[in-house]
Tab-separated table of C-alpha atoms and ligand atoms in Angstrom:
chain	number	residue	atom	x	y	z
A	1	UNK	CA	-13.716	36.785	70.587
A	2	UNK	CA	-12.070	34.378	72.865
A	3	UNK	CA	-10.962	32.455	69.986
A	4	UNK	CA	-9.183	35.229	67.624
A	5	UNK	CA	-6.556	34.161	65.302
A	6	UNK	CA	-7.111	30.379	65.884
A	7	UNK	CA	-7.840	27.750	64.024
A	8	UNK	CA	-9.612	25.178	64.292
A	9	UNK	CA	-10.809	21.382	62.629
A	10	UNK	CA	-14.335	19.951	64.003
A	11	UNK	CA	-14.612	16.542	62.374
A	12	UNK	CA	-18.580	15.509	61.334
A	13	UNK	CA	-19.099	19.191	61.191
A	14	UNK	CA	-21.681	18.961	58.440
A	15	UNK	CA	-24.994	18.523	61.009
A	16	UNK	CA	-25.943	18.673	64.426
A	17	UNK	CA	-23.243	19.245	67.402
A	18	UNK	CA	-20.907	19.508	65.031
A	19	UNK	CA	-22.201	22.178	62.764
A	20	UNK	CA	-23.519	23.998	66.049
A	21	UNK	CA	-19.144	23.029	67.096
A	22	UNK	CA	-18.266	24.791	63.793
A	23	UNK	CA	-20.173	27.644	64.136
A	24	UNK	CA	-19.755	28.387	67.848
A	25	UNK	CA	-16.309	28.490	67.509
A	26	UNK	CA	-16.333	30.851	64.937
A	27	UNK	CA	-18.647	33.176	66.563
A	28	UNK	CA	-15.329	33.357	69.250
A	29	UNK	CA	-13.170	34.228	66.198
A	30	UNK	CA	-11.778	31.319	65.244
A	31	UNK	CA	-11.329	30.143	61.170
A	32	UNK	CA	-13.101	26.724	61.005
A	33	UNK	CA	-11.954	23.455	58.623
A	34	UNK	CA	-15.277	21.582	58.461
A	35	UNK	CA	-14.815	17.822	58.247
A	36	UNK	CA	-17.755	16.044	56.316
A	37	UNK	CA	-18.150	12.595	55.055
A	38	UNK	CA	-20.823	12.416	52.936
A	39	UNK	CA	-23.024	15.561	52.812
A	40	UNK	CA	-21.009	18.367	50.417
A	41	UNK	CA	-24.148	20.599	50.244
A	42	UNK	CA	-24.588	20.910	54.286
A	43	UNK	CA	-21.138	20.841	55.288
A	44	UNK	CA	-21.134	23.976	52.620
A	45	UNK	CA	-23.710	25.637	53.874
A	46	UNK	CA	-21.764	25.542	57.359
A	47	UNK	CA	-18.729	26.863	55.511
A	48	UNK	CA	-21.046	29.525	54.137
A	49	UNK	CA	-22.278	30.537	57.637
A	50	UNK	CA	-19.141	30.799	58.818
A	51	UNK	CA	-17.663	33.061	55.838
A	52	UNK	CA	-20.680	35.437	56.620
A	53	UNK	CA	-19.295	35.923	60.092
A	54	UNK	CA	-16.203	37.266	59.024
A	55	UNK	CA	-13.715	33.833	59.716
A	56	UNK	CA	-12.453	32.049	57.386
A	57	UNK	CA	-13.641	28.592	56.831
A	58	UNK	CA	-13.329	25.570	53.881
A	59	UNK	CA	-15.158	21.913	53.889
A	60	UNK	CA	-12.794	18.800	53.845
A	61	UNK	CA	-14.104	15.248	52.928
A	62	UNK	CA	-12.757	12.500	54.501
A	63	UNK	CA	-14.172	9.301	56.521
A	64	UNK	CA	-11.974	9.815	59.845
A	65	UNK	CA	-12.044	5.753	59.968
A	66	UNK	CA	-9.742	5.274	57.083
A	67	UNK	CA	-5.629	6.674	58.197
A	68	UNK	CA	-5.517	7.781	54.303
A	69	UNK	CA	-8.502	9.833	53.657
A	70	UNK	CA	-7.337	11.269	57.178
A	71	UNK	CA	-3.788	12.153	55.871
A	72	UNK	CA	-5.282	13.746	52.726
A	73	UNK	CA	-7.330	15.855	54.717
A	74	UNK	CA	-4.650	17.158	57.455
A	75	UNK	CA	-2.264	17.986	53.946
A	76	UNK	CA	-5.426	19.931	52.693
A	77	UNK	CA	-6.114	21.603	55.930
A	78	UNK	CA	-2.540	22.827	56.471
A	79	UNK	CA	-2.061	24.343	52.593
A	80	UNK	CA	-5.324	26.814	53.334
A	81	UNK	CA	-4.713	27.553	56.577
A	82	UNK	CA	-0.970	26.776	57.754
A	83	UNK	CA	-1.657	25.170	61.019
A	84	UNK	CA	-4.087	23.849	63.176
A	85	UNK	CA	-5.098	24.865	67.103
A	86	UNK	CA	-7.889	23.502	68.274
A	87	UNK	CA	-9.254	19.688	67.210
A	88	UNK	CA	-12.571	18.794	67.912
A	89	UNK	CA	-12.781	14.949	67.346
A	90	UNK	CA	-16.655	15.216	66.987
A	91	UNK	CA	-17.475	12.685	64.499
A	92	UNK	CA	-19.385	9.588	65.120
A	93	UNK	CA	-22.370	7.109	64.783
A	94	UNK	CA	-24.494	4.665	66.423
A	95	UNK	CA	-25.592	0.692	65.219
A	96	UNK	CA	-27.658	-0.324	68.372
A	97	UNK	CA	-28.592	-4.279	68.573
A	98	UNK	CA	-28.907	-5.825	71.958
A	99	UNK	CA	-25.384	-7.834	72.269
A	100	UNK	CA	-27.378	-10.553	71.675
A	101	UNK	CA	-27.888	-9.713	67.841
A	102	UNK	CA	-24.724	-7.678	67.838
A	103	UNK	CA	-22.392	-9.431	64.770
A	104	UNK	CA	-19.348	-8.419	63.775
A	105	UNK	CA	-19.686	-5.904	61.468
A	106	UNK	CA	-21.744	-3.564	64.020
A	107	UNK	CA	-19.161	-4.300	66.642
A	108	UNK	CA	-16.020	-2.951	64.582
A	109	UNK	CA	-18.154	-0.117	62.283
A	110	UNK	CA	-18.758	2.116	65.527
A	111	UNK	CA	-15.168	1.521	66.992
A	112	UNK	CA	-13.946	2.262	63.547
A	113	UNK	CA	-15.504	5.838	63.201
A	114	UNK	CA	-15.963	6.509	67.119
A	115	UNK	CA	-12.844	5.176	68.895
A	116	UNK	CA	-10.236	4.637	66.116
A	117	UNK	CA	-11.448	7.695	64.035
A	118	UNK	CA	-10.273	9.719	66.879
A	119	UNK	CA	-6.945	8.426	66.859
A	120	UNK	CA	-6.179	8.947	63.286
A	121	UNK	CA	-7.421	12.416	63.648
A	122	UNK	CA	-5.360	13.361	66.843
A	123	UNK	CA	-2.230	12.078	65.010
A	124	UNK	CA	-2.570	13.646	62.033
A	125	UNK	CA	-2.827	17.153	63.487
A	126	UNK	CA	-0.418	16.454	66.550
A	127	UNK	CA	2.854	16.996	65.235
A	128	UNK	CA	2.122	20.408	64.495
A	129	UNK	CA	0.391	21.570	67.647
A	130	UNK	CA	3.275	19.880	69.565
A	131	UNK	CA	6.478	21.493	67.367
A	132	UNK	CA	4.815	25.088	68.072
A	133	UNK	CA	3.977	24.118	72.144
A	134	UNK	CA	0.124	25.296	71.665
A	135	UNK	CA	-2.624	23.092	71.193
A	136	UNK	CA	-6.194	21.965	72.297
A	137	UNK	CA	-7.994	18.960	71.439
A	138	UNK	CA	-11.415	18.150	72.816
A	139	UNK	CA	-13.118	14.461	72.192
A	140	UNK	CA	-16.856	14.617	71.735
A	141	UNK	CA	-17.526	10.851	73.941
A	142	UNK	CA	-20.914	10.168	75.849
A	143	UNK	CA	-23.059	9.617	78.500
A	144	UNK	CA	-23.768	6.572	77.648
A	145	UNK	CA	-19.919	5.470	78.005
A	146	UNK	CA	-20.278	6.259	80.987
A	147	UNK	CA	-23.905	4.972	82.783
A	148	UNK	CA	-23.930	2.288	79.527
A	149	UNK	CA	-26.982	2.067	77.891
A	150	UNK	CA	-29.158	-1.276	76.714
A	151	UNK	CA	-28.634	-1.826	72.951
A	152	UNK	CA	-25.357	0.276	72.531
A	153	UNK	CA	-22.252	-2.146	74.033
A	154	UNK	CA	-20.609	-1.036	70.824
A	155	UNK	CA	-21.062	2.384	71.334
A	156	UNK	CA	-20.614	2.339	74.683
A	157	UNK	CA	-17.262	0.801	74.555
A	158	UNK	CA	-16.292	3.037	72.061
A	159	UNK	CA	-16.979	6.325	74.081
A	160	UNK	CA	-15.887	5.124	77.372
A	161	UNK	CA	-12.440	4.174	75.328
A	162	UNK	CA	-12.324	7.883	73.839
A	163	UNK	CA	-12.475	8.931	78.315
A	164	UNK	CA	-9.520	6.457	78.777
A	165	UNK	CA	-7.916	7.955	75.749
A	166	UNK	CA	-8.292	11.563	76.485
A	167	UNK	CA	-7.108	11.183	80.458
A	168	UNK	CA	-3.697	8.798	78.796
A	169	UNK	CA	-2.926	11.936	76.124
A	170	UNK	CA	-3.803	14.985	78.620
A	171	UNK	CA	-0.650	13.213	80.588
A	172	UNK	CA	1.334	12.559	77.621
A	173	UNK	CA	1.019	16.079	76.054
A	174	UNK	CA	0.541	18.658	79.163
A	175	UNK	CA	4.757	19.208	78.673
A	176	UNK	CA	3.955	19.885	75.305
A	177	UNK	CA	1.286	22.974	76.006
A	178	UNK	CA	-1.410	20.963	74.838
A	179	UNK	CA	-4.124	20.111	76.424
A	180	UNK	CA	-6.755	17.408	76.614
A	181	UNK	CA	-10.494	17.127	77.377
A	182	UNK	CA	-13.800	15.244	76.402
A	183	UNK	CA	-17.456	16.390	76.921
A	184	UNK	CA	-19.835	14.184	77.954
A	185	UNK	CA	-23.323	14.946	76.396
A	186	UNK	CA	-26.470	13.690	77.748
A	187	UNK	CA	-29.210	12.963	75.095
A	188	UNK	CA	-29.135	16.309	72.672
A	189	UNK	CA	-32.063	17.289	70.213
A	190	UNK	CA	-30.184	15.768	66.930
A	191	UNK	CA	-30.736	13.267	64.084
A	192	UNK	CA	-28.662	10.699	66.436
A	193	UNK	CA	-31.768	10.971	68.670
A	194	UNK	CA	-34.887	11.956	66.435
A	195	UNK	CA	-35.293	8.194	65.500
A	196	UNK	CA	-35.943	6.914	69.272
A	197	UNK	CA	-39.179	5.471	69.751
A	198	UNK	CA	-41.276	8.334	71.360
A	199	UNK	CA	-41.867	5.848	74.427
A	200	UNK	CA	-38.236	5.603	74.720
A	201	UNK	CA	-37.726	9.292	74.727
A	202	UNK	CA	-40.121	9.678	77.738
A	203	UNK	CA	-38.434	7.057	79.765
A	204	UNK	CA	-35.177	8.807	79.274
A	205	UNK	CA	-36.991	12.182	79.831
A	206	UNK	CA	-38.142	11.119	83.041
A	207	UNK	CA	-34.666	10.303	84.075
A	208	UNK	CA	-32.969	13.833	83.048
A	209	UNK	CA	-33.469	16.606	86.331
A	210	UNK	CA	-33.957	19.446	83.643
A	211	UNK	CA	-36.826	17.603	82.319
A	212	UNK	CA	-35.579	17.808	78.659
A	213	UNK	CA	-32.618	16.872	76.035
A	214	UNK	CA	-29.838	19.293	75.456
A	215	UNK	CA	-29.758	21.439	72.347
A	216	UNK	CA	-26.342	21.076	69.889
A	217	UNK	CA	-25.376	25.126	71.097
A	218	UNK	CA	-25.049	23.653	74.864
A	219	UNK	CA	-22.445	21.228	74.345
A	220	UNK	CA	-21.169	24.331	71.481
A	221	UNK	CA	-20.787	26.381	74.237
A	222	UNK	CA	-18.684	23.823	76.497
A	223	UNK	CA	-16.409	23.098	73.446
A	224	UNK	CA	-15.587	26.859	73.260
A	225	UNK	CA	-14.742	27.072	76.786
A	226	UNK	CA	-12.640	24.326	77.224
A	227	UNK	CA	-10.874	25.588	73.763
A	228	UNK	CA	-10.331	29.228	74.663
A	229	UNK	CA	-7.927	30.583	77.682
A	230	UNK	CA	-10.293	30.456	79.957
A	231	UNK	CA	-9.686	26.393	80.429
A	232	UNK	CA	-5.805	26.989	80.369
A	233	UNK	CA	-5.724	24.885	83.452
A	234	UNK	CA	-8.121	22.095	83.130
A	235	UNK	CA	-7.111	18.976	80.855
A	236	UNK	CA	-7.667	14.983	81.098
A	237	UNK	CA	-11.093	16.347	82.224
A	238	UNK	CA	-14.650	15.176	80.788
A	239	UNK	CA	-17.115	17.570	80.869
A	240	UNK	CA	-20.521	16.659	81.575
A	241	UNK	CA	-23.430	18.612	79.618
A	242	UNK	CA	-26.269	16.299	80.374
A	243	UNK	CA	-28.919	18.238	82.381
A	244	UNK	CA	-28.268	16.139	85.714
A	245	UNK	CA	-29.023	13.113	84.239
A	246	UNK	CA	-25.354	11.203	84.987
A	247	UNK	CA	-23.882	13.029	88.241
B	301	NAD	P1	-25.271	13.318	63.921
B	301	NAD	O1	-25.523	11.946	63.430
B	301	NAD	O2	-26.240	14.398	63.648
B	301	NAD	O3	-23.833	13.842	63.458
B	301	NAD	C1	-22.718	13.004	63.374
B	301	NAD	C2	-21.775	13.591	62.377
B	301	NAD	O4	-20.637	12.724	62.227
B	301	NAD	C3	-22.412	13.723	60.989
B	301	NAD	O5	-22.054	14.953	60.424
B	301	NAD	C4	-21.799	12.571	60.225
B	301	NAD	O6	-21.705	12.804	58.832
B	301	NAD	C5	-20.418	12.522	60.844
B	301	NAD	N1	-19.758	11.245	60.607
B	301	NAD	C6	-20.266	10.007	60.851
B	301	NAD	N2	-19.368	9.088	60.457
B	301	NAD	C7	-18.306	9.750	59.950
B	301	NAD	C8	-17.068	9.345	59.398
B	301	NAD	N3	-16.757	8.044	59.265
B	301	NAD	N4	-16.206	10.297	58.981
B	301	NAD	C9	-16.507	11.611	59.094
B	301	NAD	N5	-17.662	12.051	59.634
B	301	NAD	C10	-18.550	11.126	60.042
B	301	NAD	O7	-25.074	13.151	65.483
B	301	NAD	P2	-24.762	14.197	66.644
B	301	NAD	O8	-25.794	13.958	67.674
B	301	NAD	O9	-24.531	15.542	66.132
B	301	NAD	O10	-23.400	13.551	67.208
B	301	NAD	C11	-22.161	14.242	67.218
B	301	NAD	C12	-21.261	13.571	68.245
B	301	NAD	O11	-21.851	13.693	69.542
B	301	NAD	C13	-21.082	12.069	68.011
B	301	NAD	O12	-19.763	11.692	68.333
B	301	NAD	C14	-22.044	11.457	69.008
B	301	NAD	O13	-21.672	10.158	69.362
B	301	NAD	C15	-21.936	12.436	70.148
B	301	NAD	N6	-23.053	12.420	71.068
B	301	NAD	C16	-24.323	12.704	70.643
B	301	NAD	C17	-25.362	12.681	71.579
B	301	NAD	C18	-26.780	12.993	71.216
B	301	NAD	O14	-27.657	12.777	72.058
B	301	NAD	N7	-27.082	13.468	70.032
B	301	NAD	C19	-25.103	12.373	72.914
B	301	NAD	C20	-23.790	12.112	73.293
B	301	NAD	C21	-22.783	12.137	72.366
């Protein structure tokens, strides 16, 4: 129960890290706001999950790309539960095209959601965490913005931005009692993966010391850690949980 009495708001919370985010945290105590864009049904069976536990928990549409839907959901948030602790700026996608084929529209729909989603998110809920001098966010980047990976400039871009990002705010806040970390996943067993060729997922196998991909509880399990006291004095850190694969 690391997490009693805390709140907490895990953006794409409907599915894979996310929902294993949501419920993770709640396990430690914590009431959950689930963030979903699309899928009501999941995102309320996560809600559900959570309610059986004993926390409290509610679902919250919004696409964290668009600064409106954000605002609507941070005024939601507050009226059921009052304030906000811990954000975990989870949400995101991937539109890999070799930069060759790369137009436009793939460029600026994964810096939308990844990079600039984050930023609407961590402002909405910042004013509060800073007037009451208590406050935790943690930004879900990648691996891949840091090694790069063939196919995903876009993406990669995006979540080396969100590392940049987190070590610029961890400054910025620290006098405020907040603090601010990212975790670094390697390749995790989730729909973001599931559709790579399965040639592809033995080349990157062969590259990972543990021999395998992460499951959504290990980088749960990192999340809770670095939003509980036990992390009081670690911020601008990322947080590798990647089985070896980037050291
Ligand atoms: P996923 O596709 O299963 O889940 C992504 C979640 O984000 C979904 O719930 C989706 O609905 C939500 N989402 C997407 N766009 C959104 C938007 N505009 N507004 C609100 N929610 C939105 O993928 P996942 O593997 O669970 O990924 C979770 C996070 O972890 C992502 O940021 C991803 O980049 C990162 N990550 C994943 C891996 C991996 O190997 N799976 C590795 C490193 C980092």
């Amino acid at each position: 129960m690391r997490l009693k009495g805390k709140v907490a708001v895990v953006t794409g919370g409907s599915r894979g890290i996310g929902r294993a985010i949501a419920l993770a945290l709640a396990e430690e105590g914590a009431d959950v706001a689930v963030n979903y864009q699309r899928n009501e049904a999941m995102a309320r069976e996560v809600a559900q999950a959570i309610e059986r536990t004993g926390r409290a928990s509610d679902i919250y549409q919004a696409d964290v790309s668009d600064p409106e839907q954000v605002q609507r959901m941070r005024d939601a948030v507050l009226k059921r539960f009052e304030r906000v602790e811990i954000l975990v700026n989870n949400a995101g996608i991937n539109r890999d095209k070799s930069f060759a084929k790369m137009d436009d529209d793939t460029w600026r729909s994964v810096i939308s959601v990844n990079l600039n989603g984050v930023f609407y998110c961590t402002k909405v809920f910042l004013d509060g965490m800073a007037a009451r001098g208590y406050g935790r966010i943690i930004n879900i980047s990648s691996i891949v913005g840091q090694m790069g990976n063939f196919g995903q400039a876009n993406y990669a871009a995006a979540k080396a931005g969100l590392l940049g990002f987190t070590k610029s705010l961890a400054r910025e806040l620290a006098g405020k009692g907040i603090t601010v970390n990212a975790i670094a996943p390697g390749f995790i067993a989730t729909d973001m993966v599931s559709g790579v060729p399965d040639d592809v997922k033995q080349k990157i196998l062969a590259q990972i010391p543990l021999r395998r991909f992460g499951e959504p509880e290990e980088v749960a399990k990192a999340v809770v850690f670095l939003g509980s006291e036990d992390a009081s004095y670690i911020t601008g850190q990322v947080l590798n949980v990647n089985g070896g694969m980037y050291v």
